[in-house]
């Protein structure tokens, strides 16, 4: 009986109830309505089972998907050779014909193509609004480095890109209109000054919204970057104030129904120890942007560089990753899509995941749970799902549909089913989600003041992680997750450390893991006298982002060497 139970655990994703006590403050913007949990047994080489508890969103039932919809995006007669690649993989290599499963995992995904070698030819023109905190706390070296970072952004925009700069303190001020970055206009965009007022983030966002709405023409890609180092003291509850912003800045807000068309992501950057990480995280999460934590002020420019590398490489917009069951008895039970909107038809036949955009080279992986009936002896394989994606090409403004990929699973007799572990790619995805969920749980403990309990909980997760097949094989993702867990434990050793560094770091890191998009966590290493980011593997960083960051670092080194030479030459 015990063996049978274990065998079944290997092939099923079992549903169980989950009691969650995560603080409401931590859940702001996470868009994850917790209604049930997915228990996935991960068997290591020691034959012991380690369970990661994955919190799944309640499936959104969409009656309009109950019938096969007509193709929304027809494939062009001459499709571009840079099409999206869609993939699908069952949780296990085989399922015996006598078995059935109510929760069988299918890993689906997409990957965007690369940019052409000449980025200026292949990148979609950008409308960018930079919102900069110039309040009293942003004085001195912070202000100089922020201004230098904006100069870097200006220098790397093309002549078709447009930029507007807004500074905010107690009030807002638009410094420049949305202007194309021709050589004649580049210098005028970076003339702004430091003030002695307090921070007013909402005023900056309201001004950005006004600029966006008054555009008589618009570039294919629109985005906002926002840098702040302080608290928004004008509003007692800044989170409530965010609800007054236009819907296109809240396209991930689950309390309203918002179209992905026209969505404008806001990428936020929290600088230092005193910024409001919860508010900046909520702004980014609600709009579909990223939240970066910059403790090391020397790396402001690097953080901007990575973000700009992504914005200048958007390959797809209004993306819909679609799944359809193709065999009798196979039904879609739930989709784990993190903050990306998803819905399932009432009959469980169709499902869709919505994404605002995808950068060149980026991948998105999602777990889909399906029910699989037993098969008769003549059935060799069961087709589980058909997967394809539809999206808008921002360069051509055409809607494109990818090829359909069929996911199927062999159905041999029970005696011929091997005892292999689950597919390594599926295990890696389960680990990513499971660790991110458990970091959020540890953060909730820390917010409640249960710091020692949070540290112990993360220690248990480190042990579980290294007992997985991927962990024992020293998979790079598992190695980096181990480093993250250790770093977070250090930031939870005291209330002061967690408030100053831990909360912002965890919010930024978890957003990266959930959204599968690179953001920056630039820290001052413990005991270091200067500012420098830690050495780690940048999650989800594309080659375009990497080159842009390298360019920023080389320029910064040149400036430092020039300044040093100038100082040495003085008598």
mmCIF file of N, CA, C and O in Angstrom, residues 336-385:
data_model
loop_
_atom_site.group_PDB
_atom_site.id
_atom_site.type_symbol
_atom_site.label_atom_id
_atom_site.label_comp_id
_atom_site.label_asym_id
_atom_site.label_seq_id
_atom_site.Cartn_x
_atom_site.Cartn_y
_atom_site.Cartn_z
ATOM 1 N N UNK A 336 -0.878 27.878 -12.897
ATOM 2 C CA UNK A 336 -0.073 28.714 -12.019
ATOM 3 C C UNK A 336 0.635 29.745 -12.889
ATOM 4 O O UNK A 336 1.567 29.432 -13.618
ATOM 5 N N UNK A 337 0.174 30.994 -12.815
ATOM 6 C CA UNK A 337 0.728 32.042 -13.664
ATOM 7 C C UNK A 337 1.252 33.218 -12.866
ATOM 8 O O UNK A 337 1.531 34.274 -13.433
ATOM 9 N N UNK A 338 1.379 33.063 -11.531
ATOM 10 C CA UNK A 338 1.861 34.138 -10.672
ATOM 11 C C UNK A 338 0.999 35.369 -10.890
ATOM 12 O O UNK A 338 -0.219 35.286 -10.884
ATOM 13 N N UNK A 339 1.607 36.540 -11.126
ATOM 14 C CA UNK A 339 0.791 37.750 -11.258
ATOM 15 C C UNK A 339 0.245 37.924 -12.672
ATOM 16 O O UNK A 339 -0.542 38.830 -12.928
ATOM 17 N N UNK A 340 0.679 37.084 -13.615
ATOM 18 C CA UNK A 340 0.138 37.197 -14.964
ATOM 19 C C UNK A 340 -1.310 36.715 -14.969
ATOM 20 O O UNK A 340 -1.635 35.655 -14.439
ATOM 21 N N UNK A 341 -2.169 37.488 -15.583
ATOM 22 C CA UNK A 341 -3.588 37.144 -15.609
ATOM 23 C C UNK A 341 -3.808 35.846 -16.386
ATOM 24 O O UNK A 341 -3.210 35.636 -17.440
ATOM 25 N N UNK A 342 -4.681 35.004 -15.862
ATOM 26 C CA UNK A 342 -5.012 33.765 -16.564
ATOM 27 C C UNK A 342 -6.471 33.428 -16.311
ATOM 28 O O UNK A 342 -7.066 33.875 -15.325
ATOM 29 N N UNK A 343 -7.051 32.655 -17.208
ATOM 30 C CA UNK A 343 -8.437 32.217 -17.037
ATOM 31 C C UNK A 343 -8.617 30.862 -17.698
ATOM 32 O O UNK A 343 -7.849 30.471 -18.584
ATOM 33 N N UNK A 344 -9.636 30.142 -17.233
ATOM 34 C CA UNK A 344 -9.948 28.807 -17.732
ATOM 35 C C UNK A 344 -11.420 28.779 -18.120
ATOM 36 O O UNK A 344 -12.274 29.330 -17.413
ATOM 37 N N UNK A 345 -11.734 28.147 -19.249
ATOM 38 C CA UNK A 345 -13.121 28.031 -19.684
ATOM 39 C C UNK A 345 -13.909 27.181 -18.697
ATOM 40 O O UNK A 345 -13.353 26.335 -17.985
ATOM 41 N N UNK A 346 -15.217 27.406 -18.659
ATOM 42 C CA UNK A 346 -16.074 26.694 -17.709
ATOM 43 C C UNK A 346 -16.008 25.186 -17.899
ATOM 44 O O UNK A 346 -16.153 24.421 -16.943
ATOM 45 N N UNK A 347 -15.777 24.730 -19.134
ATOM 46 C CA UNK A 347 -15.726 23.287 -19.389
ATOM 47 C C UNK A 347 -14.325 22.712 -19.217
ATOM 48 O O UNK A 347 -14.115 21.511 -19.413
ATOM 49 N N UNK A 348 -13.348 23.558 -18.869
ATOM 50 C CA UNK A 348 -11.990 23.079 -18.659
ATOM 51 C C UNK A 348 -11.253 22.713 -19.931
ATOM 52 O O UNK A 348 -10.206 22.066 -19.871
ATOM 53 N N UNK A 349 -11.769 23.139 -21.075
ATOM 54 C CA UNK A 349 -11.148 22.776 -22.350
ATOM 55 C C UNK A 349 -10.103 23.806 -22.774
ATOM 56 O O UNK A 349 -9.062 23.460 -23.317
ATOM 57 N N UNK A 350 -10.387 25.079 -22.523
ATOM 58 C CA UNK A 350 -9.498 26.153 -22.961
ATOM 59 C C UNK A 350 -8.953 26.920 -21.762
ATOM 60 O O UNK A 350 -9.631 27.078 -20.746
ATOM 61 N N UNK A 351 -7.739 27.429 -21.906
ATOM 62 C CA UNK A 351 -7.142 28.308 -20.913
ATOM 63 C C UNK A 351 -6.233 29.308 -21.602
ATOM 64 O O UNK A 351 -5.754 29.067 -22.718
ATOM 65 N N UNK A 352 -6.000 30.447 -20.950
ATOM 66 C CA UNK A 352 -5.154 31.471 -21.551
ATOM 67 C C UNK A 352 -4.412 32.224 -20.454
ATOM 68 O O UNK A 352 -4.939 32.447 -19.362
ATOM 69 N N UNK A 353 -3.166 32.596 -20.744
ATOM 70 C CA UNK A 353 -2.338 33.419 -19.864
ATOM 71 C C UNK A 353 -1.998 34.695 -20.619
ATOM 72 O O UNK A 353 -1.570 34.644 -21.776
ATOM 73 N N UNK A 354 -2.190 35.844 -19.973
ATOM 74 C CA UNK A 354 -1.961 37.141 -20.612
ATOM 75 C C UNK A 354 -0.663 37.763 -20.095
ATOM 76 O O UNK A 354 -0.409 37.771 -18.890
ATOM 77 N N UNK A 355 0.126 38.318 -21.005
ATOM 78 C CA UNK A 355 1.343 39.047 -20.652
ATOM 79 C C UNK A 355 1.376 40.365 -21.412
ATOM 80 O O UNK A 355 1.032 40.406 -22.595
ATOM 81 N N UNK A 356 1.792 41.435 -20.737
ATOM 82 C CA UNK A 356 1.846 42.749 -21.376
ATOM 83 C C UNK A 356 2.882 42.761 -22.488
ATOM 84 O O UNK A 356 2.625 43.229 -23.597
ATOM 85 N N UNK A 357 4.081 42.250 -22.199
ATOM 86 C CA UNK A 357 5.143 42.245 -23.199
ATOM 87 C C UNK A 357 6.175 41.176 -22.867
ATOM 88 O O UNK A 357 6.196 40.625 -21.762
ATOM 89 N N UNK A 358 7.012 40.878 -23.843
ATOM 90 C CA UNK A 358 8.129 39.947 -23.671
ATOM 91 C C UNK A 358 9.329 40.551 -24.382
ATOM 92 O O UNK A 358 9.223 40.998 -25.527
ATOM 93 N N UNK A 359 10.476 40.572 -23.682
ATOM 94 C CA UNK A 359 11.703 41.098 -24.274
ATOM 95 C C UNK A 359 12.387 40.027 -25.125
ATOM 96 O O UNK A 359 12.141 38.825 -24.974
ATOM 97 N N UNK A 360 13.276 40.458 -26.007
ATOM 98 C CA UNK A 360 14.082 39.532 -26.803
ATOM 99 C C UNK A 360 14.839 38.577 -25.883
ATOM 100 O O UNK A 360 15.393 38.985 -24.860
ATOM 101 N N UNK A 361 14.815 37.300 -26.226
ATOM 102 C CA UNK A 361 15.503 36.203 -25.524
ATOM 103 C C UNK A 361 14.804 35.772 -24.236
ATOM 104 O O UNK A 361 15.185 34.761 -23.645
ATOM 105 N N UNK A 362 13.818 36.501 -23.773
ATOM 106 C CA UNK A 362 13.175 36.130 -22.513
ATOM 107 C C UNK A 362 12.373 34.845 -22.657
ATOM 108 O O UNK A 362 11.805 34.558 -23.709
ATOM 109 N N UNK A 363 12.325 34.086 -21.561
ATOM 110 C CA UNK A 363 11.512 32.880 -21.472
ATOM 111 C C UNK A 363 10.448 33.076 -20.401
ATOM 112 O O UNK A 363 10.666 33.775 -19.415
ATOM 113 N N UNK A 364 9.315 32.438 -20.593
ATOM 114 C CA UNK A 364 8.271 32.369 -19.574
ATOM 115 C C UNK A 364 7.831 30.913 -19.462
ATOM 116 O O UNK A 364 7.482 30.290 -20.464
ATOM 117 N N UNK A 365 7.860 30.383 -18.247
ATOM 118 C CA UNK A 365 7.444 29.008 -18.012
ATOM 119 C C UNK A 365 6.283 29.002 -17.027
ATOM 120 O O UNK A 365 6.287 29.741 -16.036
ATOM 121 N N UNK A 366 5.281 28.150 -17.285
ATOM 122 C CA UNK A 366 4.098 28.079 -16.439
ATOM 123 C C UNK A 366 3.697 26.616 -16.237
ATOM 124 O O UNK A 366 3.793 25.802 -17.158
ATOM 125 N N UNK A 367 3.223 26.315 -15.036
ATOM 126 C CA UNK A 367 2.710 24.981 -14.735
ATOM 127 C C UNK A 367 1.195 24.957 -14.919
ATOM 128 O O UNK A 367 0.487 25.830 -14.414
ATOM 129 N N UNK A 368 0.729 23.957 -15.646
ATOM 130 C CA UNK A 368 -0.704 23.749 -15.849
ATOM 131 C C UNK A 368 -1.061 22.393 -15.261
ATOM 132 O O UNK A 368 -0.380 21.395 -15.517
ATOM 133 N N UNK A 369 -2.112 22.352 -14.464
ATOM 134 C CA UNK A 369 -2.574 21.097 -13.876
ATOM 135 C C UNK A 369 -3.775 20.591 -14.664
ATOM 136 O O UNK A 369 -4.740 21.325 -14.873
ATOM 137 N N UNK A 370 -3.692 19.331 -15.121
ATOM 138 C CA UNK A 370 -4.781 18.743 -15.902
ATOM 139 C C UNK A 370 -5.197 17.411 -15.289
ATOM 140 O O UNK A 370 -4.418 16.749 -14.599
ATOM 141 N N UNK A 371 -6.435 17.035 -15.528
ATOM 142 C CA UNK A 371 -6.901 15.701 -15.149
ATOM 143 C C UNK A 371 -6.656 14.758 -16.323
ATOM 144 O O UNK A 371 -6.858 15.129 -17.481
ATOM 145 N N UNK A 372 -6.194 13.545 -16.014
ATOM 146 C CA UNK A 372 -5.899 12.554 -17.051
ATOM 147 C C UNK A 372 -6.641 11.263 -16.712
ATOM 148 O O UNK A 372 -6.431 10.690 -15.636
ATOM 149 N N UNK A 373 -7.518 10.771 -17.597
ATOM 150 C CA UNK A 373 -8.263 9.539 -17.316
ATOM 151 C C UNK A 373 -7.410 8.308 -17.612
ATOM 152 O O UNK A 373 -6.374 8.401 -18.278
ATOM 153 N N UNK A 374 -7.823 7.126 -17.140
ATOM 154 C CA UNK A 374 -7.121 5.901 -17.539
ATOM 155 C C UNK A 374 -7.320 5.653 -19.030
ATOM 156 O O UNK A 374 -8.262 6.165 -19.642
ATOM 157 N N UNK A 375 -6.429 4.872 -19.609
ATOM 158 C CA UNK A 375 -6.498 4.584 -21.044
ATOM 159 C C UNK A 375 -6.704 3.090 -21.257
ATOM 160 O O UNK A 375 -6.315 2.269 -20.419
ATOM 161 N N UNK A 376 -7.313 2.744 -22.394
ATOM 162 C CA UNK A 376 -7.478 1.324 -22.684
ATOM 163 C C UNK A 376 -6.155 0.740 -23.166
ATOM 164 O O UNK A 376 -5.198 1.456 -23.447
ATOM 165 N N UNK A 377 -6.102 -0.568 -23.274
ATOM 166 C CA UNK A 377 -4.842 -1.243 -23.584
ATOM 167 C C UNK A 377 -4.329 -0.922 -24.980
ATOM 168 O O UNK A 377 -3.131 -1.027 -25.244
ATOM 169 N N UNK A 378 -5.218 -0.536 -25.887
ATOM 170 C CA UNK A 378 -4.790 -0.237 -27.253
ATOM 171 C C UNK A 378 -4.200 1.169 -27.381
ATOM 172 O O UNK A 378 -3.552 1.491 -28.378
ATOM 173 N N UNK A 379 -4.415 2.007 -26.375
ATOM 174 C CA UNK A 379 -3.941 3.393 -26.449
ATOM 175 C C UNK A 379 -2.457 3.463 -26.111
ATOM 176 O O UNK A 379 -2.039 3.055 -25.031
ATOM 177 N N UNK A 380 -1.672 3.958 -27.046
ATOM 178 C CA UNK A 380 -0.232 4.069 -26.832
ATOM 179 C C UNK A 380 0.160 5.406 -26.212
ATOM 180 O O UNK A 380 1.104 5.480 -25.435
ATOM 181 N N UNK A 381 -0.555 6.464 -26.580
ATOM 182 C CA UNK A 381 -0.275 7.796 -26.032
ATOM 183 C C UNK A 381 -1.591 8.526 -25.789
ATOM 184 O O UNK A 381 -2.600 8.244 -26.437
ATOM 185 N N UNK A 382 -1.557 9.458 -24.855
ATOM 186 C CA UNK A 382 -2.688 10.355 -24.613
ATOM 187 C C UNK A 382 -2.240 11.773 -24.913
ATOM 188 O O UNK A 382 -1.253 12.256 -24.338
ATOM 189 N N UNK A 383 -2.942 12.421 -25.827
ATOM 190 C CA UNK A 383 -2.653 13.824 -26.090
ATOM 191 C C UNK A 383 -3.254 14.663 -24.963
ATOM 192 O O UNK A 383 -4.448 14.561 -24.675
ATOM 193 N N UNK A 384 -2.421 15.468 -24.338
ATOM 194 C CA UNK A 384 -2.862 16.259 -23.193
ATOM 195 C C UNK A 384 -3.321 17.654 -23.601
ATOM 196 O O UNK A 384 -4.466 18.033 -23.374
ATOM 197 N N UNK A 385 -2.417 18.423 -24.191
ATOM 198 C CA UNK A 385 -2.723 19.818 -24.497
ATOM 199 C C UNK A 385 -2.150 20.222 -25.850
ATOM 200 O O UNK A 385 -1.111 19.707 -26.278
#
